[in-house]
């Protein structure tokens, strides 16, 4: 079943296990176990794509050549744009249609049609968000005629592949699925492609989880403690992307050379209307940069405040659990979702031309999210405009990250705050705005269920957006405890939570993809990405003329009041969105004097030097500053940066927190000989996290236990990892903290990939700020029946070192000299549907691994792990590329898995070993270089030509 699915009742789980058992039996046949060997081989081979010879296709105006190299990576050659994208659809469907089909069912909230009743709750939430509905509006009313023509050509290509195929002809997964229901794939539509951008935007939506978490923390921590856990960005130590510039007071546009004012009257609503319904603004009020650090809620006074806060936390906890059930195609949302990209100007490179590197950090999955491909017009003309190559999304035409014959570009997540949760006062079919009751917007959605009855849901929306709280039964019962004023109308049980999000408004991001693929210079590049409204990304740029640049695009709201860090009161019009930051006022730079640009999810620009609020929740700059330092060291040493230098930087495994904390650990006087044996591993260690490093294994275990003792055990259950239980004082207890008899058993509720403290670079900053304060209250940790409480830094560090020693003894053995980080820090690639849960044999058939990896959380080689949940890899550099601009054939690229989504194909995971070792494949671009690497050529011929 799809990843992160909704928790099921025992009855549902029993039914799902029965279905999975059938699938196991089928896949046993497919794998050739027991009888049916001949049938199994034919079934597996039936779905393998034809890669040589010729195939007739309807709609082509001329022959298209598909050239594949040793790794199955296709390069397509055509004479018209429509033929090019029709062939792209056909070829991607050959290799990845199962992935494409599951993805479109996810974006449309139709997973139940494939996988049954276990997906109904997930579908209900996705229908509530309405991704497919918005994508349809974009296609019908917003996108250009040319874009729609290309989308239709792509869909025609997919459908040409599907024609006459069924079950085993499509993939092993379909052959297995046919034994559980009679599902048949529908024809592909252009809107299926557009909707994928909504899923991408959802996983890169910014600080929504942090907004929830800050509110949940109020049940256990006071305002100062919460502030301790969300320190300000360290601008003095970790450089923002753009180090100068501001809004020119004369032109009203961003000028990279202007003296920043840091002031704004907030009246620039920009090119948006502030959202739907009540979000429209009149241009009055503050810019939203300094208001609303609290919740903005009136607790109603008197003794009801505690109950009100409890009610709010109950709602947000339920919403957080609901979010965990939504399949995240890109990875755990929050600080971990990121990427590295940087570009170096020609004066500092060995080639005399710019170089550009990019490696997006996303969830590991099989097949990889990315599909490598080249799209080439044999001759550039008005009817055939493309000569581009790079990383594409299966199911969507065009190239997302890569280069054409003139420019190269890369993406990282800007992390702009483009979502707000609004608490709404609901009364019957209406909600309160100011002093007026407004009618809720409603629509019916019918969820079809494979093997079961359809379910009808009602989606309700306010002017801010859909009521996401309607998708939780728990939220239906907490209205009376809502933290609102005593003068509010009778709300019964109708208090709700609405989501306002930029991606729920139709936009032009699909137009931007095609425009970006055609861009020739920085001016046309900026014009293209102006339309890349969601998700908001950092884009780095380089061209064959020697220029480098950066642009922050995206639809980013301007708030009349509040900063988006916590849920806002929906009934107060002061908290509306006034509009969006105008594109011309978003930060950019071209050919900066320093000669390079680094983006790795750090702050875009110093908040005091820029009049608009982009977000309160950037990454804290550990990776970006390490890349800055590596480049600066090379330049200051008089050296030139080579492609090998760029590749080596991508694999940098150093740990900033290890360099900060290890000297303190080595000063601890350890009497236990077994703990002392582990401590010795840190002596002489240079803070690098290689797979064979015992020191890295021990340090990361210590770091995990420091976080748990100092912070994790003090967080509310809604943030702690599921299954870990503590004896805690009741909320109303006045007993001394050390009296265990006064405690109650309380277990964590958060998914292991998103629990806190996750150990990311935000936690680096939290610890850095208290490290010299030996008696800071955070160092206090309650005692247990076997351990004394800690009151000082060194006491807590000593206890963490001891706990880590015994944890690793259980995990890796008693002999510390045989420990290694890679044995703890493992990557398992899982098929994102039938391979994510179920009996072991099913996983064996579809999944691959494990691989022992180096790197770690907030390292440049960002093989992320969640310290609250364990050491397993939860996000990775999903691909890596190094582009030698102008000399394109000397570029290098690698994918996490392979080109194919067919489980038994030679190209299923044929790039993974090289990826794990940090290698890059040669990236051929010119027709001559492509031909030299070609091993298979398929000719697509017009039918009846």
Short mmCIF file of C-alpha atoms in Angstrom, two decimals, residues 158-496:
data_model
loop_
_atom_site.label_atom_id
_atom_site.label_comp_id
_atom_site.label_asym_id
_atom_site.label_seq_id
_atom_site.Cartn_x
_atom_site.Cartn_y
_atom_site.Cartn_z
CA UNK A 158 1.19 7.85 -22.74
CA UNK A 159 -2.07 6.55 -24.17
CA UNK A 160 -0.31 5.21 -27.24
CA UNK A 161 1.74 3.07 -24.87
CA UNK A 162 -1.34 1.90 -22.96
CA UNK A 163 -3.24 0.92 -26.10
CA UNK A 164 -3.89 -2.80 -26.14
CA UNK A 165 -2.02 -3.46 -22.88
CA UNK A 166 -3.45 -4.90 -19.70
CA UNK A 167 -2.26 -6.40 -16.40
CA UNK A 168 1.09 -8.12 -16.80
CA UNK A 169 1.78 -6.17 -20.02
CA UNK A 170 2.13 -3.03 -17.91
CA UNK A 171 4.12 -4.20 -14.87
CA UNK A 172 4.53 -6.95 -12.28
CA UNK A 173 2.56 -4.82 -9.83
CA UNK A 174 -0.49 -4.81 -12.11
CA UNK A 175 -0.23 -8.57 -12.50
CA UNK A 176 -0.33 -8.88 -8.71
CA UNK A 177 -3.09 -6.29 -8.32
CA UNK A 178 -5.30 -8.16 -10.77
CA UNK A 179 -5.63 -10.96 -8.21
CA UNK A 180 -7.14 -8.59 -5.63
CA UNK A 181 -9.49 -6.45 -7.75
CA UNK A 182 -10.45 -5.78 -11.34
CA UNK A 183 -8.73 -2.41 -11.58
CA UNK A 184 -8.01 -1.20 -15.13
CA UNK A 185 -5.91 1.91 -15.86
CA UNK A 186 -7.75 4.82 -17.43
CA UNK A 187 -6.37 6.91 -20.30
CA UNK A 188 -3.94 9.62 -19.29
CA UNK A 189 -5.14 13.23 -19.34
CA UNK A 190 -3.29 16.57 -19.41
CA UNK A 191 -4.69 17.40 -15.96
CA UNK A 192 -3.02 14.27 -14.56
CA UNK A 193 0.30 15.95 -15.38
CA UNK A 194 -0.64 19.35 -13.98
CA UNK A 195 -1.83 17.84 -10.69
CA UNK A 196 1.63 16.44 -10.00
CA UNK A 197 2.87 19.98 -9.34
CA UNK A 198 0.38 20.15 -6.44
CA UNK A 199 1.92 17.10 -4.80
CA UNK A 200 5.36 18.63 -5.26
CA UNK A 201 4.15 21.88 -3.70
CA UNK A 202 2.54 20.01 -0.78
CA UNK A 203 5.79 18.35 0.24
CA UNK A 204 7.64 21.67 -0.09
CA UNK A 205 4.94 23.76 1.56
CA UNK A 206 7.13 25.38 4.22
CA UNK A 207 6.49 25.67 7.92
CA UNK A 208 3.04 24.15 8.41
CA UNK A 209 4.36 21.42 10.71
CA UNK A 210 6.38 23.94 12.73
CA UNK A 211 3.23 26.06 13.04
CA UNK A 212 1.43 23.09 14.54
CA UNK A 213 4.37 22.08 16.73
CA UNK A 214 4.80 25.50 18.31
CA UNK A 215 1.16 25.44 19.35
CA UNK A 216 1.40 21.90 20.70
CA UNK A 217 4.44 22.84 22.78
CA UNK A 218 2.32 25.25 24.83
CA UNK A 219 0.80 22.29 26.70
CA UNK A 220 4.15 21.48 28.30
CA UNK A 221 6.49 24.48 27.89
CA UNK A 222 6.30 28.18 28.64
CA UNK A 223 6.90 31.01 26.16
CA UNK A 224 10.60 31.36 26.96
CA UNK A 225 11.25 27.64 26.66
CA UNK A 226 9.53 27.53 23.25
CA UNK A 227 11.63 30.48 22.14
CA UNK A 228 14.73 28.57 23.25
CA UNK A 229 13.78 25.76 20.89
CA UNK A 230 13.31 28.11 17.90
CA UNK A 231 16.34 30.40 18.05
CA UNK A 232 16.84 33.26 15.63
CA UNK A 233 18.77 32.61 12.43
CA UNK A 234 22.53 33.14 12.99
CA UNK A 235 23.16 35.74 10.27
CA UNK A 236 26.50 36.64 11.87
CA UNK A 237 27.84 33.12 11.29
CA UNK A 238 25.91 31.50 8.41
CA UNK A 239 25.68 33.66 5.31
CA UNK A 240 22.32 34.14 3.62
CA UNK A 241 22.09 33.48 -0.12
CA UNK A 242 22.02 37.15 -1.08
CA UNK A 243 24.47 39.15 1.01
CA UNK A 244 23.33 42.62 -0.04
CA UNK A 245 20.68 44.46 -2.02
CA UNK A 246 17.23 45.75 -1.24
CA UNK A 247 14.14 47.46 -2.60
CA UNK A 248 15.09 50.55 -4.57
CA UNK A 249 12.96 53.40 -3.17
CA UNK A 250 12.71 55.04 -6.60
CA UNK A 251 11.90 52.09 -8.86
CA UNK A 252 10.17 49.95 -6.23
CA UNK A 253 12.03 46.88 -7.46
CA UNK A 254 14.71 44.72 -5.89
CA UNK A 255 18.18 46.00 -6.73
CA UNK A 256 21.08 43.65 -5.87
CA UNK A 257 23.32 46.71 -5.42
CA UNK A 258 20.86 48.92 -3.54
CA UNK A 259 21.31 49.96 0.05
CA UNK A 260 18.64 47.99 1.95
CA UNK A 261 16.08 49.99 3.87
CA UNK A 262 14.54 47.14 5.84
CA UNK A 263 11.31 49.12 5.98
CA UNK A 264 8.02 48.81 4.16
CA UNK A 265 4.60 50.25 4.57
CA UNK A 266 3.19 46.88 3.66
CA UNK A 267 0.89 48.35 1.04
CA UNK A 268 2.40 46.42 -1.86
CA UNK A 269 -0.13 43.68 -2.20
CA UNK A 270 1.53 42.76 -5.44
CA UNK A 271 -0.08 40.78 -8.17
CA UNK A 272 -2.45 38.74 -6.01
CA UNK A 273 -5.72 39.28 -4.26
CA UNK A 274 -4.69 37.73 -0.97
CA UNK A 275 -6.37 34.42 -1.51
CA UNK A 276 -9.95 33.39 -1.86
CA UNK A 277 -13.00 34.97 -0.31
CA UNK A 278 -12.10 36.85 2.83
CA UNK A 279 -8.40 36.86 2.00
CA UNK A 280 -8.70 39.89 -0.27
CA UNK A 281 -7.09 42.99 1.15
CA UNK A 282 -7.33 46.75 0.98
CA UNK A 283 -3.63 47.45 1.30
CA UNK A 284 -3.84 48.79 4.84
CA UNK A 285 -2.03 47.60 7.90
CA UNK A 286 1.45 46.43 8.77
CA UNK A 287 3.72 44.37 6.54
CA UNK A 288 3.57 41.38 8.82
CA UNK A 289 7.23 41.36 9.79
CA UNK A 290 6.90 42.14 13.44
CA UNK A 291 3.42 41.27 14.60
CA UNK A 292 1.84 38.11 15.87
CA UNK A 293 4.63 36.34 17.70
CA UNK A 294 1.94 34.94 19.97
CA UNK A 295 -1.04 32.92 18.88
CA UNK A 296 -3.19 35.97 18.32
CA UNK A 297 -6.02 34.25 20.15
CA UNK A 298 -8.23 35.63 22.89
CA UNK A 299 -8.41 32.93 25.53
CA UNK A 300 -11.61 34.34 26.90
CA UNK A 301 -10.27 35.18 30.31
CA UNK A 302 -10.70 33.38 33.58
CA UNK A 303 -10.28 29.73 34.41
CA UNK A 304 -11.32 28.45 30.99
CA UNK A 305 -7.95 29.26 29.41
CA UNK A 306 -6.32 25.94 30.29
CA UNK A 307 -9.26 23.97 28.93
CA UNK A 308 -9.27 26.13 25.81
CA UNK A 309 -5.58 25.50 25.20
CA UNK A 310 -6.16 21.80 25.73
CA UNK A 311 -8.93 21.87 23.14
CA UNK A 312 -6.76 23.64 20.60
CA UNK A 313 -3.92 21.20 21.15
CA UNK A 314 -6.31 18.30 20.73
CA UNK A 315 -7.31 19.67 17.33
CA UNK A 316 -3.78 20.34 16.18
CA UNK A 317 -2.56 16.97 17.41
CA UNK A 318 -5.28 15.27 15.39
CA UNK A 319 -4.39 17.36 12.34
CA UNK A 320 -0.73 16.44 12.76
CA UNK A 321 -1.62 12.75 12.85
CA UNK A 322 -3.74 13.22 9.73
CA UNK A 323 -0.81 14.84 7.93
CA UNK A 324 1.32 11.78 8.70
CA UNK A 325 -1.08 9.61 6.69
CA UNK A 326 -0.68 11.62 3.49
CA UNK A 327 1.81 10.02 1.08
CA UNK A 328 4.84 12.29 0.92
CA UNK A 329 6.48 11.69 -2.42
CA UNK A 330 9.36 14.02 -1.66
CA UNK A 331 10.06 13.31 2.02
CA UNK A 332 9.27 14.24 5.61
CA UNK A 333 8.17 17.86 5.52
CA UNK A 334 10.14 20.31 7.59
CA UNK A 335 13.77 21.11 8.26
CA UNK A 336 15.00 17.93 6.59
CA UNK A 337 13.48 18.63 3.21
CA UNK A 338 16.13 20.60 1.45
CA UNK A 339 18.77 20.52 -1.20
CA UNK A 340 22.20 21.82 -2.10
CA UNK A 341 23.01 23.87 -5.15
CA UNK A 342 25.84 26.18 -5.95
CA UNK A 343 27.34 27.85 -8.97
CA UNK A 344 30.91 29.11 -9.44
CA UNK A 345 31.84 31.79 -11.97
CA UNK A 346 34.30 31.21 -14.79
CA UNK A 347 37.14 33.15 -13.13
CA UNK A 348 37.41 30.46 -10.43
CA UNK A 349 37.00 27.27 -12.49
CA UNK A 350 39.51 25.13 -14.35
CA UNK A 351 37.38 25.23 -17.51
CA UNK A 352 37.12 28.99 -17.77
CA UNK A 353 33.35 28.61 -17.79
CA UNK A 354 30.87 28.46 -14.90
CA UNK A 355 30.12 25.22 -13.09
CA UNK A 356 26.83 24.34 -11.41
CA UNK A 357 26.06 21.60 -8.87
CA UNK A 358 22.71 20.45 -7.53
CA UNK A 359 21.51 17.60 -5.29
CA UNK A 360 17.92 17.78 -3.99
CA UNK A 361 17.35 16.04 -0.64
CA UNK A 362 14.17 14.02 -0.81
CA UNK A 363 12.66 10.80 0.49
CA UNK A 364 14.39 7.64 -0.74
CA UNK A 365 12.04 5.66 -2.91
CA UNK A 366 12.08 2.99 -5.57
CA UNK A 367 12.06 3.95 -8.36
CA UNK A 368 13.67 7.32 -7.77
CA UNK A 369 11.46 10.38 -8.04
CA UNK A 370 13.67 11.53 -10.92
CA UNK A 371 13.84 10.25 -14.48
CA UNK A 372 16.90 11.26 -16.53
CA UNK A 373 16.20 12.20 -20.11
CA UNK A 374 17.25 14.33 -23.07
CA UNK A 375 14.77 16.15 -25.32
CA UNK A 376 16.34 17.25 -28.59
CA UNK A 377 14.97 18.98 -31.65
CA UNK A 378 17.10 17.91 -34.59
CA UNK A 379 17.01 21.52 -35.72
CA UNK A 380 15.89 24.45 -33.57
CA UNK A 381 13.06 26.34 -35.27
CA UNK A 382 9.72 27.97 -34.59
CA UNK A 383 8.08 24.54 -34.77
CA UNK A 384 10.74 22.75 -32.71
CA UNK A 385 12.18 24.86 -29.89
CA UNK A 386 13.84 22.46 -27.46
CA UNK A 387 17.31 21.06 -26.95
CA UNK A 388 17.47 20.25 -23.27
CA UNK A 389 18.43 17.43 -20.91
CA UNK A 390 18.25 16.68 -17.24
CA UNK A 391 15.92 15.36 -14.58
CA UNK A 392 12.24 14.99 -15.33
CA UNK A 393 9.21 13.81 -13.38
CA UNK A 394 7.52 10.71 -14.78
CA UNK A 395 4.05 11.87 -15.70
CA UNK A 396 4.96 15.44 -16.61
CA UNK A 397 6.47 16.80 -19.85
CA UNK A 398 9.61 18.90 -19.99
CA UNK A 399 12.80 18.96 -17.91
CA UNK A 400 12.60 20.18 -14.30
CA UNK A 401 16.32 20.49 -13.46
CA UNK A 402 19.13 20.45 -16.00
CA UNK A 403 20.42 22.49 -18.93
CA UNK A 404 19.76 23.37 -22.54
CA UNK A 405 22.27 24.47 -25.16
CA UNK A 406 22.63 27.92 -23.52
CA UNK A 407 21.89 27.82 -19.80
CA UNK A 408 21.92 25.50 -16.78
CA UNK A 409 19.75 25.73 -13.69
CA UNK A 410 19.26 24.06 -10.33
CA UNK A 411 16.61 24.07 -7.59
CA UNK A 412 16.60 24.07 -3.80
CA UNK A 413 13.66 24.60 -1.48
CA UNK A 414 13.31 28.23 -0.45
CA UNK A 415 11.03 27.22 2.41
CA UNK A 416 8.80 30.27 2.09
CA UNK A 417 5.84 30.33 4.47
CA UNK A 418 3.00 29.85 2.00
CA UNK A 419 0.53 28.11 4.33
CA UNK A 420 -1.45 29.43 7.25
CA UNK A 421 -3.81 27.58 9.55
CA UNK A 422 -6.85 29.59 10.60
CA UNK A 423 -9.02 28.75 13.59
CA UNK A 424 -12.63 29.27 12.55
CA UNK A 425 -15.76 29.91 14.63
CA UNK A 426 -18.30 27.62 13.01
CA UNK A 427 -22.01 27.78 13.72
CA UNK A 428 -24.12 25.38 11.71
CA UNK A 429 -23.47 26.15 8.04
CA UNK A 430 -21.76 29.47 8.64
CA UNK A 431 -18.56 30.92 10.05
CA UNK A 432 -17.74 34.24 11.66
CA UNK A 433 -15.74 37.03 9.98
CA UNK A 434 -15.65 40.22 11.99
CA UNK A 435 -19.25 40.76 13.06
CA UNK A 436 -20.80 38.88 10.15
CA UNK A 437 -21.79 35.28 9.61
CA UNK A 438 -20.77 33.95 6.19
CA UNK A 439 -22.02 30.80 4.58
CA UNK A 440 -19.63 27.88 4.26
CA UNK A 441 -18.88 26.69 0.74
CA UNK A 442 -19.61 22.97 0.36
CA UNK A 443 -19.19 20.28 -2.25
CA UNK A 444 -19.80 16.53 -2.31
CA UNK A 445 -17.04 14.03 -3.16
CA UNK A 446 -17.67 10.35 -3.90
CA UNK A 447 -14.76 8.03 -3.06
CA UNK A 448 -14.93 4.75 -4.96
CA UNK A 449 -13.46 1.77 -3.14
CA UNK A 450 -12.04 -1.36 -4.75
CA UNK A 451 -13.97 -4.33 -3.38
CA UNK A 452 -16.27 -2.19 -1.25
CA UNK A 453 -18.99 0.44 -1.14
CA UNK A 454 -18.34 3.99 -2.21
CA UNK A 455 -18.16 6.67 0.47
CA UNK A 456 -19.53 10.19 0.07
CA UNK A 457 -17.94 13.05 1.98
CA UNK A 458 -18.79 16.72 2.25
CA UNK A 459 -15.94 19.19 1.84
CA UNK A 460 -16.54 22.48 3.65
CA UNK A 461 -14.50 25.63 3.07
CA UNK A 462 -14.28 29.11 4.53
CA UNK A 463 -12.85 32.12 2.74
CA UNK A 464 -9.42 31.04 3.90
CA UNK A 465 -9.61 27.55 2.46
CA UNK A 466 -10.83 24.01 3.14
CA UNK A 467 -11.68 22.90 6.68
CA UNK A 468 -8.99 20.27 7.11
CA UNK A 469 -10.26 19.59 10.62
CA UNK A 470 -13.37 17.96 9.12
CA UNK A 471 -11.28 14.95 8.21
CA UNK A 472 -10.77 13.90 11.83
CA UNK A 473 -13.54 12.51 14.04
CA UNK A 474 -11.67 13.77 17.09
CA UNK A 475 -11.94 17.33 15.84
CA UNK A 476 -15.71 17.12 15.65
CA UNK A 477 -15.91 17.00 19.46
CA UNK A 478 -13.67 19.80 20.61
CA UNK A 479 -15.57 22.90 19.51
CA UNK A 480 -16.71 23.84 22.96
CA UNK A 481 -13.11 24.13 24.18
CA UNK A 482 -12.00 26.50 21.41
CA UNK A 483 -9.80 29.36 22.69
CA UNK A 484 -12.09 32.20 21.70
CA UNK A 485 -13.71 35.13 23.50
CA UNK A 486 -16.72 34.79 25.74
CA UNK A 487 -18.72 36.97 23.36
CA UNK A 488 -18.46 34.47 20.53
CA UNK A 489 -21.69 33.00 19.21
CA UNK A 490 -22.87 29.57 20.24
CA UNK A 491 -20.52 27.30 18.30
CA UNK A 492 -21.87 23.89 19.36
CA UNK A 493 -19.20 21.44 18.21
CA UNK A 494 -18.32 23.36 15.07
CA UNK A 495 -14.96 24.96 15.86
CA UNK A 496 -12.65 24.18 12.92
#
